[in-house]
PDB file of C-alpha atoms in Angstrom:
ATOM      1  CA  MET A   1     139.316  50.629  65.820  1.00 71.00           C
ATOM      2  CA  PRO A   2     140.687  48.106  63.220  1.00 81.00           C
ATOM      3  CA  HIS A   3     142.407  44.785  64.211  1.00 95.00           C
ATOM      4  CA  ILE A   4     145.827  44.735  62.955  1.00 97.00           C
ATOM      5  CA  LEU A   5     148.047  41.752  62.326  1.00 98.00           C
ATOM      6  CA  LYS A   6     151.750  43.319  61.614  1.00 97.00           C
ATOM      7  CA  ASN A   7     155.258  42.095  61.241  1.00 97.00           C
ATOM      8  CA  SER A   8     158.635  43.627  60.402  1.00 96.00           C
ATOM      9  CA  ASN A   9     157.223  43.859  56.602  1.00 97.00           C
ATOM     10  CA  LEU A  10     153.263  43.769  56.792  1.00 98.00           C
ATOM     11  CA  GLU A  11     150.515  45.293  58.333  1.00 98.00           C
ATOM     12  CA  ILE A  12     147.368  44.260  57.685  1.00 98.00           C
ATOM     13  CA  HIS A  13     144.204  45.851  59.074  1.00 97.00           C
ATOM     14  CA  PHE A  14     140.588  44.114  59.640  1.00 97.00           C
ATOM     15  CA  ASP A  15     137.236  45.322  60.533  1.00 96.00           C
ATOM     16  CA  PHE A  16     135.528  42.700  62.267  1.00 96.00           C
ATOM     17  CA  PRO A  17     132.169  41.487  61.021  1.00 96.00           C
ATOM     18  CA  GLU A  18     129.663  44.468  62.119  1.00 92.00           C
ATOM     19  CA  GLU A  19     132.019  47.007  62.091  1.00 94.00           C
ATOM     20  CA  GLY A  20     132.485  49.487  58.956  1.00 93.00           C
ATOM     21  CA  TYR A  21     131.444  48.071  55.555  1.00 95.00           C
ATOM     22  CA  ALA A  22     127.876  47.121  56.098  1.00 94.00           C
ATOM     23  CA  GLY A  23     126.274  46.318  52.683  1.00 95.00           C
ATOM     24  CA  SER A  24     125.138  43.373  51.133  1.00 97.00           C
ATOM     25  CA  ARG A  25     127.441  42.239  48.492  1.00 97.00           C
ATOM     26  CA  PHE A  26     130.857  41.827  50.243  1.00 98.00           C
ATOM     27  CA  ASP A  27     131.473  38.931  52.623  1.00 98.00           C
ATOM     28  CA  TRP A  28     131.539  40.411  56.222  1.00 98.00           C
ATOM     29  CA  SER A  29     133.630  37.769  57.480  1.00 95.00           C
ATOM     30  CA  GLY A  30     137.577  38.744  57.530  1.00 87.00           C
ATOM     31  CA  LYS A  31     137.352  42.126  55.782  1.00 96.00           C
ATOM     32  CA  ILE A  32     141.029  43.389  55.126  1.00 98.00           C
ATOM     33  CA  THR A  33     140.426  46.771  54.661  1.00 97.00           C
ATOM     34  CA  ARG A  34     143.921  47.854  54.141  1.00 97.00           C
ATOM     35  CA  VAL A  35     147.692  46.308  53.424  1.00 98.00           C
ATOM     36  CA  MET A  36     150.683  47.874  54.106  1.00 98.00           C
ATOM     37  CA  PHE A  37     154.228  46.511  52.974  1.00 98.00           C
ATOM     38  CA  LYS A  38     157.608  48.338  54.679  1.00 96.00           C
ATOM     39  CA  GLY A  39     155.224  50.999  55.247  1.00 96.00           C
ATOM     40  CA  CYS A  40     153.925  51.718  52.024  1.00 98.00           C
ATOM     41  CA  PRO A  41     149.989  50.990  51.441  1.00 98.00           C
ATOM     42  CA  ILE A  42     149.443  48.423  48.503  1.00 98.00           C
ATOM     43  CA  THR A  43     145.677  48.376  48.501  1.00 98.00           C
ATOM     44  CA  THR A  44     143.371  50.855  47.996  1.00 97.00           C
ATOM     45  CA  VAL A  45     139.328  51.670  48.011  1.00 96.00           C
ATOM     46  CA  GLU A  46     136.614  50.815  45.453  1.00 95.00           C
ATOM     47  CA  ARG A  47     135.770  54.552  44.603  1.00 92.00           C
ATOM     48  CA  THR A  48     136.954  57.559  45.384  1.00 89.00           C
ATOM     49  CA  ASP A  49     134.496  59.866  44.503  1.00 81.00           C
ATOM     50  CA  CYS A  50     131.868  58.312  47.028  1.00 71.00           C
ATOM     51  CA  GLU A  51     131.560  59.432  50.898  1.00 62.00           C
ATOM     52  CA  ASN A  52     129.890  56.309  51.793  1.00 60.00           C
ATOM     53  CA  GLY A  53     132.327  54.057  52.629  1.00 65.00           C
ATOM     54  CA  THR A  54     130.412  51.461  54.458  1.00 76.00           C
ATOM     55  CA  HIS A  55     129.024  50.321  51.591  1.00 84.00           C
ATOM     56  CA  LEU A  56     131.920  50.224  49.119  1.00 91.00           C
ATOM     57  CA  GLY A  57     134.757  47.376  48.565  1.00 94.00           C
ATOM     58  CA  LYS A  58     138.289  48.418  49.958  1.00 95.00           C
ATOM     59  CA  GLY A  59     141.527  46.388  50.607  1.00 97.00           C
ATOM     60  CA  LEU A  60     140.807  42.601  49.937  1.00 98.00           C
ATOM     61  CA  TYR A  61     137.053  42.226  50.010  1.00 98.00           C
ATOM     62  CA  ASN A  62     135.726  38.775  48.643  1.00 98.00           C
ATOM     63  CA  GLU A  63     132.174  37.879  47.303  1.00 98.00           C
ATOM     64  CA  PHE A  64     130.219  34.816  46.855  1.00 98.00           C
ATOM     65  CA  GLY A  65     127.693  34.541  44.292  1.00 98.00           C
ATOM     66  CA  ILE A  66     128.131  37.656  42.392  1.00 97.00           C
ATOM     67  CA  ASP A  67     125.847  36.167  39.628  1.00 96.00           C
ATOM     68  CA  SER A  68     122.973  34.563  41.570  1.00 94.00           C
ATOM     69  CA  ALA A  69     122.968  34.665  45.496  1.00 97.00           C
ATOM     70  CA  LEU A  70     122.427  31.177  46.991  1.00 98.00           C
ATOM     71  CA  GLY A  71     118.475  30.263  46.957  1.00 97.00           C
ATOM     72  CA  PHE A  72     117.846  33.356  45.459  1.00 97.00           C
ATOM     73  CA  GLU A  73     115.574  31.253  42.636  1.00 96.00           C
ATOM     74  CA  ASP A  74     114.051  29.317  45.500  1.00 95.00           C
ATOM     75  CA  ALA A  75     112.792  32.437  47.466  1.00 97.00           C
ATOM     76  CA  GLU A  76     109.509  34.510  46.915  1.00 97.00           C
ATOM     77  CA  ILE A  77     108.967  37.992  46.307  1.00 97.00           C
ATOM     78  CA  GLY A  78     109.238  39.450  50.025  1.00 97.00           C
ATOM     79  CA  GLY A  79     110.878  36.415  51.057  1.00 98.00           C
ATOM     80  CA  TRP A  80     114.708  35.678  52.084  1.00 98.00           C
ATOM     81  CA  PHE A  81     117.702  33.955  50.333  1.00 98.00           C
ATOM     82  CA  HIS A  82     121.542  33.807  51.445  1.00 98.00           C
ATOM     83  CA  LYS A  83     124.280  36.203  50.947  1.00 98.00           C
ATOM     84  CA  ILE A  84     127.231  33.837  52.136  1.00 98.00           C
ATOM     85  CA  GLY A  85     129.114  35.636  54.573  1.00 98.00           C
ATOM     86  CA  VAL A  86     126.755  38.328  54.961  1.00 98.00           C
ATOM     87  CA  GLY A  87     123.220  36.809  55.977  1.00 98.00           C
ATOM     88  CA  LEU A  88     119.787  37.078  54.635  1.00 98.00           C
ATOM     89  CA  LEU A  89     118.604  39.378  51.835  1.00 98.00           C
ATOM     90  CA  LYS A  90     115.219  40.238  51.559  1.00 98.00           C
ATOM     91  CA  LYS A  91     114.095  39.016  47.662  1.00 98.00           C
ATOM     92  CA  GLU A  92     112.312  42.734  46.256  1.00 96.00           C
ATOM     93  CA  ASP A  93     112.012  41.412  42.428  1.00 95.00           C
ATOM     94  CA  GLN A  94     113.138  38.523  40.075  1.00 95.00           C
ATOM     95  CA  GLU A  95     116.276  39.583  39.096  1.00 96.00           C
ATOM     96  CA  TYR A  96     119.289  39.436  41.579  1.00 97.00           C
ATOM     97  CA  LEU A  97     121.839  42.601  40.961  1.00 97.00           C
ATOM     98  CA  PHE A  98     125.558  42.418  42.979  1.00 96.00           C
ATOM     99  CA  HIS A  99     125.358  45.874  43.121  1.00 94.00           C
ATOM    100  CA  LYS A 100     121.797  46.612  44.983  1.00 95.00           C
ATOM    101  CA  ALA A 101     121.713  47.686  48.596  1.00 95.00           C
ATOM    102  CA  TYR A 102     119.442  44.755  49.783  1.00 97.00           C
ATOM    103  CA  GLN A 103     117.823  44.780  53.011  1.00 97.00           C
ATOM    104  CA  THR A 104     119.689  42.182  55.526  1.00 97.00           C
ATOM    105  CA  GLN A 105     119.531  39.989  58.435  1.00 98.00           C
ATOM    106  CA  PRO A 106     123.120  39.455  59.400  1.00 98.00           C
ATOM    107  CA  ALA A 107     124.296  35.885  59.958  1.00 98.00           C
ATOM    108  CA  ARG A 108     125.884  35.160  63.370  1.00 98.00           C
ATOM    109  CA  PHE A 109     129.859  35.485  63.838  1.00 98.00           C
ATOM    110  CA  LYS A 110     132.204  34.449  66.026  1.00 98.00           C
ATOM    111  CA  VAL A 111     135.896  35.874  65.604  1.00 97.00           C
ATOM    112  CA  SER A 112     139.166  34.490  67.474  1.00 97.00           C
ATOM    113  CA  THR A 113     142.724  36.067  67.243  1.00 96.00           C
ATOM    114  CA  THR A 114     146.065  35.583  67.820  1.00 96.00           C
ATOM    115  CA  PRO A 115     149.457  37.529  67.210  1.00 95.00           C
ATOM    116  CA  PHE A 116     149.773  35.933  63.840  1.00 97.00           C
ATOM    117  CA  ASP A 117     146.128  35.343  62.791  1.00 98.00           C
ATOM    118  CA  ILE A 118     142.594  36.100  62.512  1.00 98.00           C
ATOM    119  CA  THR A 119     139.452  33.535  62.223  1.00 98.00           C
ATOM    120  CA  ILE A 120     135.908  34.205  61.851  1.00 98.00           C
ATOM    121  CA  ARG A 121     132.976  31.708  61.927  1.00 98.00           C
ATOM    122  CA  CYS A 122     129.928  32.734  59.831  1.00 98.00           C
ATOM    123  CA  THR A 123     126.791  30.395  60.678  1.00 98.00           C
ATOM    124  CA  SER A 124     123.779  30.866  58.784  1.00 98.00           C
ATOM    125  CA  GLU A 125     119.969  30.137  59.319  1.00 97.00           C
ATOM    126  CA  MET A 126     118.367  27.285  57.168  1.00 98.00           C
ATOM    127  CA  VAL A 127     116.187  29.075  54.830  1.00 98.00           C
ATOM    128  CA  ASN A 128     114.552  26.963  51.851  1.00 96.00           C
ATOM    129  CA  GLY A 129     116.448  24.244  52.549  1.00 98.00           C
ATOM    130  CA  PHE A 130     119.829  26.042  52.349  1.00 98.00           C
ATOM    131  CA  ALA A 131     122.432  26.455  55.469  1.00 98.00           C
ATOM    132  CA  TYR A 132     125.897  26.581  55.917  1.00 98.00           C
ATOM    133  CA  VAL A 133     128.777  27.464  57.964  1.00 98.00           C
ATOM    134  CA  LEU A 134     131.878  29.285  56.694  1.00 98.00           C
ATOM    135  CA  ASN A 135     135.303  29.503  58.317  1.00 98.00           C
ATOM    136  CA  LYS A 136     137.828  31.855  57.315  1.00 98.00           C
ATOM    137  CA  LYS A 137     141.274  32.201  58.709  1.00 98.00           C
ATOM    138  CA  ILE A 138     144.065  34.512  57.722  1.00 98.00           C
ATOM    139  CA  THR A 139     147.895  34.161  58.818  1.00 98.00           C
ATOM    140  CA  ILE A 140     150.267  36.266  58.527  1.00 98.00           C
ATOM    141  CA  GLY A 141     154.074  35.459  57.285  1.00 97.00           C
ATOM    142  CA  GLU A 142     157.235  36.981  56.963  1.00 95.00           C
ATOM    143  CA  SER A 143     156.418  38.463  53.270  1.00 96.00           C
ATOM    144  CA  GLY A 144     152.816  37.592  52.734  1.00 98.00           C
ATOM    145  CA  TRP A 145     149.529  36.222  54.030  1.00 98.00           C
ATOM    146  CA  VAL A 146     147.380  32.997  53.496  1.00 98.00           C
ATOM    147  CA  ILE A 147     143.570  33.035  53.578  1.00 98.00           C
ATOM    148  CA  ASP A 148     141.883  29.511  54.082  1.00 98.00           C
ATOM    149  CA  TYR A 149     138.482  28.849  53.884  1.00 98.00           C
ATOM    150  CA  THR A 150     135.910  25.745  54.676  1.00 98.00           C
ATOM    151  CA  LEU A 151     132.832  26.060  53.975  1.00 98.00           C
ATOM    152  CA  HIS A 152     130.519  23.051  55.605  1.00 98.00           C
ATOM    153  CA  ASN A 153     127.037  22.529  54.017  1.00 98.00           C
ATOM    154  CA  VAL A 154     124.648  21.963  56.608  1.00 98.00           C
ATOM    155  CA  GLY A 155     121.158  22.318  54.573  1.00 98.00           C
ATOM    156  CA  GLN A 156     119.152  19.679  52.686  1.00 98.00           C
ATOM    157  CA  LYS A 157     120.158  21.448  49.202  1.00 98.00           C
ATOM    158  CA  ALA A 158     123.344  21.440  47.071  1.00 98.00           C
ATOM    159  CA  ILE A 159     125.222  24.601  47.244  1.00 98.00           C
ATOM    160  CA  HIS A 160     126.124  25.827  43.574  1.00 98.00           C
ATOM    161  CA  THR A 161     128.075  29.079  43.471  1.00 98.00           C
ATOM    162  CA  ASP A 162     131.578  30.491  43.388  1.00 98.00           C
ATOM    163  CA  GLU A 163     133.660  33.009  45.067  1.00 98.00           C
ATOM    164  CA  TYR A 164     136.441  35.683  44.216  1.00 98.00           C
ATOM    165  CA  VAL A 165     138.467  38.204  46.062  1.00 98.00           C
ATOM    166  CA  HIS A 166     137.941  41.838  44.588  1.00 97.00           C
ATOM    167  CA  ASN A 167     141.598  42.910  45.088  1.00 98.00           C
ATOM    168  CA  PHE A 168     141.359  46.814  45.043  1.00 98.00           C
ATOM    169  CA  MET A 169     145.401  47.115  44.557  1.00 98.00           C
ATOM    170  CA  ALA A 170     147.346  50.615  43.926  1.00 98.00           C
ATOM    171  CA  VAL A 171     151.068  50.717  45.349  1.00 98.00           C
ATOM    172  CA  ASN A 172     151.321  53.965  47.360  1.00 98.00           C
ATOM    173  CA  ASN A 173     148.312  54.983  46.170  1.00 97.00           C
ATOM    174  CA  GLU A 174     149.934  55.684  42.422  1.00 97.00           C
ATOM    175  CA  SER A 175     147.374  56.112  39.808  1.00 98.00           C
ATOM    176  CA  MET A 176     147.585  53.602  37.143  1.00 98.00           C
ATOM    177  CA  GLY A 177     150.007  54.051  34.426  1.00 98.00           C
ATOM    178  CA  CYS A 178     153.022  52.790  32.531  1.00 97.00           C
ATOM    179  CA  ASP A 179     154.644  51.787  35.741  1.00 97.00           C
ATOM    180  CA  TYR A 180     152.270  49.309  36.715  1.00 98.00           C
ATOM    181  CA  VAL A 181     152.274  45.770  34.764  1.00 98.00           C
ATOM    182  CA  LEU A 182     149.981  42.353  35.590  1.00 98.00           C
ATOM    183  CA  GLU A 183     150.937  39.304  34.670  1.00 98.00           C
ATOM    184  CA  PHE A 184     149.355  36.007  34.065  1.00 98.00           C
ATOM    185  CA  PRO A 185     150.770  32.569  33.622  1.00 96.00           C
ATOM    186  CA  PHE A 186     148.736  31.782  30.572  1.00 97.00           C
ATOM    187  CA  PRO A 187     148.876  33.098  27.032  1.00 96.00           C
ATOM    188  CA  LEU A 188     146.161  36.297  26.721  1.00 97.00           C
ATOM    189  CA  GLN A 189     143.722  35.775  23.791  1.00 95.00           C
ATOM    190  CA  PRO A 190     141.435  38.829  23.711  1.00 95.00           C
ATOM    191  CA  GLU A 191     139.342  37.339  21.235  1.00 95.00           C
ATOM    192  CA  ARG A 192     138.082  34.592  23.646  1.00 95.00           C
ATOM    193  CA  PHE A 193     137.056  37.180  26.142  1.00 97.00           C
ATOM    194  CA  GLY A 194     133.895  37.272  27.399  1.00 95.00           C
ATOM    195  CA  GLU A 195     133.256  41.219  27.962  1.00 95.00           C
ATOM    196  CA  THR A 196     135.514  43.796  27.012  1.00 97.00           C
ATOM    197  CA  LEU A 197     135.190  47.669  28.252  1.00 98.00           C
ATOM    198  CA  ASN A 198     138.088  49.467  27.368  1.00 98.00           C
ATOM    199  CA  THR A 199     137.020  52.646  25.561  1.00 97.00           C
ATOM    200  CA  GLU A 200     139.803  55.036  25.863  1.00 97.00           C
ATOM    201  CA  GLN A 201     142.268  52.184  25.012  1.00 97.00           C
ATOM    202  CA  GLN A 202     144.672  53.266  27.713  1.00 98.00           C
ATOM    203  CA  VAL A 203     145.043  49.259  28.856  1.00 98.00           C
ATOM    204  CA  PHE A 204     147.078  47.415  26.373  1.00 97.00           C
ATOM    205  CA  MET A 205     147.459  43.267  26.314  1.00 96.00           C
ATOM    206  CA  GLY A 206     150.847  41.645  25.895  1.00 96.00           C
ATOM    207  CA  SER A 207     151.461  37.888  25.403  1.00 96.00           C
ATOM    208  CA  ASN A 208     150.773  37.202  29.117  1.00 97.00           C
ATOM    209  CA  GLU A 209     150.780  40.672  30.636  1.00 98.00           C
ATOM    210  CA  ILE A 210     148.395  43.678  30.716  1.00 98.00           C
ATOM    211  CA  GLY A 211     149.655  47.161  30.853  1.00 98.00           C
ATOM    212  CA  PHE A 212     148.820  50.756  30.916  1.00 98.00           C
ATOM    213  CA  ARG A 213     149.710  53.531  27.906  1.00 97.00           C
ATOM    214  CA  GLY A 214     148.065  56.321  30.398  1.00 97.00           C
ATOM    215  CA  THR A 215     145.925  56.747  33.215  1.00 98.00           C
ATOM    216  CA  PRO A 216     142.306  55.561  32.087  1.00 97.00           C
ATOM    217  CA  ASN A 217     139.503  58.085  33.268  1.00 96.00           C
ATOM    218  CA  ASP A 218     136.883  55.464  32.851  1.00 97.00           C
ATOM    219  CA  GLN A 219     136.421  52.475  34.094  1.00 97.00           C
ATOM    220  CA  PHE A 220     137.797  49.275  32.257  1.00 98.00           C
ATOM    221  CA  PHE A 221     136.439  45.555  32.566  1.00 98.00           C
ATOM    222  CA  PHE A 222     137.720  42.219  31.037  1.00 98.00           C
ATOM    223  CA  SER A 223     136.034  39.258  31.560  1.00 98.00           C
ATOM    224  CA  ASN A 224     137.080  35.244  31.070  1.00 97.00           C
ATOM    225  CA  LEU A 225     140.675  36.160  30.457  1.00 97.00           C
ATOM    226  CA  SER A 226     141.413  32.704  30.081  1.00 96.00           C
ATOM    227  CA  GLY A 227     138.976  31.970  27.501  1.00 95.00           C
ATOM    228  CA  GLY A 228     136.849  29.614  29.759  1.00 93.00           C
ATOM    229  CA  GLU A 229     140.174  27.089  30.089  1.00 95.00           C
ATOM    230  CA  ASP A 230     141.438  25.722  33.546  1.00 97.00           C
ATOM    231  CA  VAL A 231     144.783  27.542  34.096  1.00 97.00           C
ATOM    232  CA  ASN A 232     146.624  28.316  37.198  1.00 97.00           C
ATOM    233  CA  ALA A 233     144.790  30.669  39.534  1.00 98.00           C
ATOM    234  CA  THR A 234     147.599  33.220  39.774  1.00 98.00           C
ATOM    235  CA  TRP A 235     148.339  36.891  39.052  1.00 98.00           C
ATOM    236  CA  GLU A 236     151.399  38.979  39.523  1.00 98.00           C
ATOM    237  CA  LEU A 237     151.444  42.770  39.855  1.00 98.00           C
ATOM    238  CA  HIS A 238     154.398  45.054  39.257  1.00 98.00           C
ATOM    239  CA  GLN A 239     154.637  48.705  40.078  1.00 98.00           C
ATOM    240  CA  HIS A 240     158.263  49.692  39.024  1.00 97.00           C
ATOM    241  CA  GLU A 241     158.251  53.029  40.357  1.00 96.00           C
ATOM    242  CA  HIS A 242     158.410  51.546  43.907  1.00 97.00           C
ATOM    243  CA  LYS A 243     159.839  48.311  42.894  1.00 98.00           C
ATOM    244  CA  ILE A 244     157.123  46.018  44.579  1.00 98.00           C
ATOM    245  CA  GLY A 245     155.619  43.379  43.071  1.00 98.00           C
ATOM    246  CA  ILE A 246     152.296  41.719  44.415  1.00 98.00           C
ATOM    247  CA  CYS A 247     151.221  37.957  43.675  1.00 98.00           C
ATOM    248  CA  GLU A 248     148.240  35.723  44.514  1.00 98.00           C
ATOM    249  CA  ARG A 249     148.329  31.967  43.901  1.00 98.00           C
ATOM    250  CA  GLY A 250     145.285  30.184  44.702  1.00 97.00           C
ATOM    251  CA  GLY A 251     145.277  26.610  45.788  1.00 95.00           C
ATOM    252  CA  PHE A 252     143.163  25.922  43.093  1.00 97.00           C
ATOM    253  CA  LYS A 253     142.456  25.717  39.118  1.00 97.00           C
ATOM    254  CA  THR A 254     140.179  28.298  37.818  1.00 98.00           C
ATOM    255  CA  ASN A 255     138.478  29.209  34.232  1.00 96.00           C
ATOM    256  CA  LYS A 256     136.969  32.308  35.334  1.00 97.00           C
ATOM    257  CA  ILE A 257     139.244  35.088  35.752  1.00 98.00           C
ATOM    258  CA  ASN A 258     137.969  38.883  35.762  1.00 98.00           C
ATOM    259  CA  LEU A 259     139.943  42.243  35.523  1.00 98.00           C
ATOM    260  CA  TRP A 260     138.081  45.441  36.644  1.00 98.00           C
ATOM    261  CA  GLY A 261     139.717  48.906  37.274  1.00 98.00           C
ATOM    262  CA  TRP A 262     139.778  52.441  37.204  1.00 98.00           C
ATOM    263  CA  LYS A 263     142.029  55.559  37.235  1.00 97.00           C
ATOM    264  CA  HIS A 264     143.184  54.845  41.118  1.00 97.00           C
ATOM    265  CA  VAL A 265     142.708  50.978  41.039  1.00 98.00           C
ATOM    266  CA  VAL A 266     143.412  47.620  39.253  1.00 98.00           C
ATOM    267  CA  SER A 267     141.564  44.534  40.661  1.00 98.00           C
ATOM    268  CA  PRO A 268     142.401  41.201  39.189  1.00 98.00           C
ATOM    269  CA  GLU A 269     139.454  38.701  40.302  1.00 98.00           C
ATOM    270  CA  LEU A 270     140.260  34.408  40.632  1.00 98.00           C
ATOM    271  CA  PHE A 271     137.131  32.532  41.107  1.00 98.00           C
ATOM    272  CA  TYR A 272     136.953  29.439  42.934  1.00 98.00           C
ATOM    273  CA  PRO A 273     133.906  27.132  41.498  1.00 97.00           C
ATOM    274  CA  ILE A 274     131.772  26.046  44.639  1.00 98.00           C
ATOM    275  CA  ALA A 275     129.517  22.695  44.057  1.00 98.00           C
ATOM    276  CA  ILE A 276     128.929  21.275  47.551  1.00 98.00           C
ATOM    277  CA  GLN A 277     126.154  18.168  48.177  1.00 98.00           C
ATOM    278  CA  PRO A 278     124.540  18.368  51.994  1.00 98.00           C
ATOM    279  CA  GLY A 279     126.508  16.840  54.786  1.00 98.00           C
ATOM    280  CA  LYS A 280     129.810  17.779  52.801  1.00 98.00           C
ATOM    281  CA  THR A 281     132.505  20.424  52.909  1.00 98.00           C
ATOM    282  CA  THR A 282     134.958  22.208  50.757  1.00 98.00           C
ATOM    283  CA  LYS A 283     138.273  23.626  51.213  1.00 98.00           C
ATOM    284  CA  TRP A 284     140.548  26.410  49.377  1.00 98.00           C
ATOM    285  CA  SER A 285     143.370  28.853  50.248  1.00 98.00           C
ATOM    286  CA  ARG A 286     144.601  32.262  48.720  1.00 98.00           C
ATOM    287  CA  ASN A 287     148.526  32.472  49.286  1.00 98.00           C
ATOM    288  CA  TYR A 288     149.672  36.339  48.565  1.00 98.00           C
ATOM    289  CA  THR A 289     153.134  37.212  48.768  1.00 98.00           C
ATOM    290  CA  VAL A 290     154.919  40.832  48.432  1.00 98.00           C
ATOM    291  CA  PHE A 291     158.344  41.389  47.481  1.00 98.00           C
ATOM    292  CA  ARG A 292     161.066  43.640  46.009  1.00 97.00           C
ATOM    293  CA  ILE A 293     161.363  43.732  42.105  1.00 95.00           C
ATOM    294  CA  ASP A 294     164.530  44.953  40.602  1.00 85.00           C
TER     295      ASP A 294
END
């Protein structure tokens, strides 16, 4: 059974670390599987064409090191490297692929709950000089929730990685279309994007907003939306048919924002850059609000 934080406006559903999703990509700590606002779902799943839900994303799953997992380059073939928030992954070849199903050795997890929050502690082993302790706390409020992270470097080597939330958003499971508008607090300049995948041209750009001409049957993807500039880590999604708005505000600046989606989902991604020397700690937060729009 999922753990649920709820009040008169919100329901936030969680799976505990070794329940539900068991893949090697997404963080097992604080797996937010579903969010509902006044009885209306505002999150969805990564794919609708696959039955193996234990290895797919949903809700607000986050990931550390999508491009290269911690210690991957230091590990020998057949050895082990860290995936923060998951545990140890077995290295099988020279290229790290975030979507590959790696053999895992789970980290140690400890969970504590109150009626208002859930806290998950993830403790790693020491492997190739790398080790960490991750604490994640999710607190529900009247109109939103906050995710607080604390990452301690308890190893012998510096930690250089990043973290983002793969926000799988859809209001009332409505397909993407003209009722959805995604806004950013900076001008969008498509010529400065890193990568663009928009084969059907169903996604269009405004000055600081992204909308839809119709429902895309193919996946779409845009990387580096800020053109590499440091910007406020914020996005705001409006769904006009149901008059619901959703906003994420990171407590940090970012120079990496990606957007992925499909016909059933839109997923803005705000990356937090991480650089921690041995014995040091970094902290960051993500603040979500849900509201009615006119």
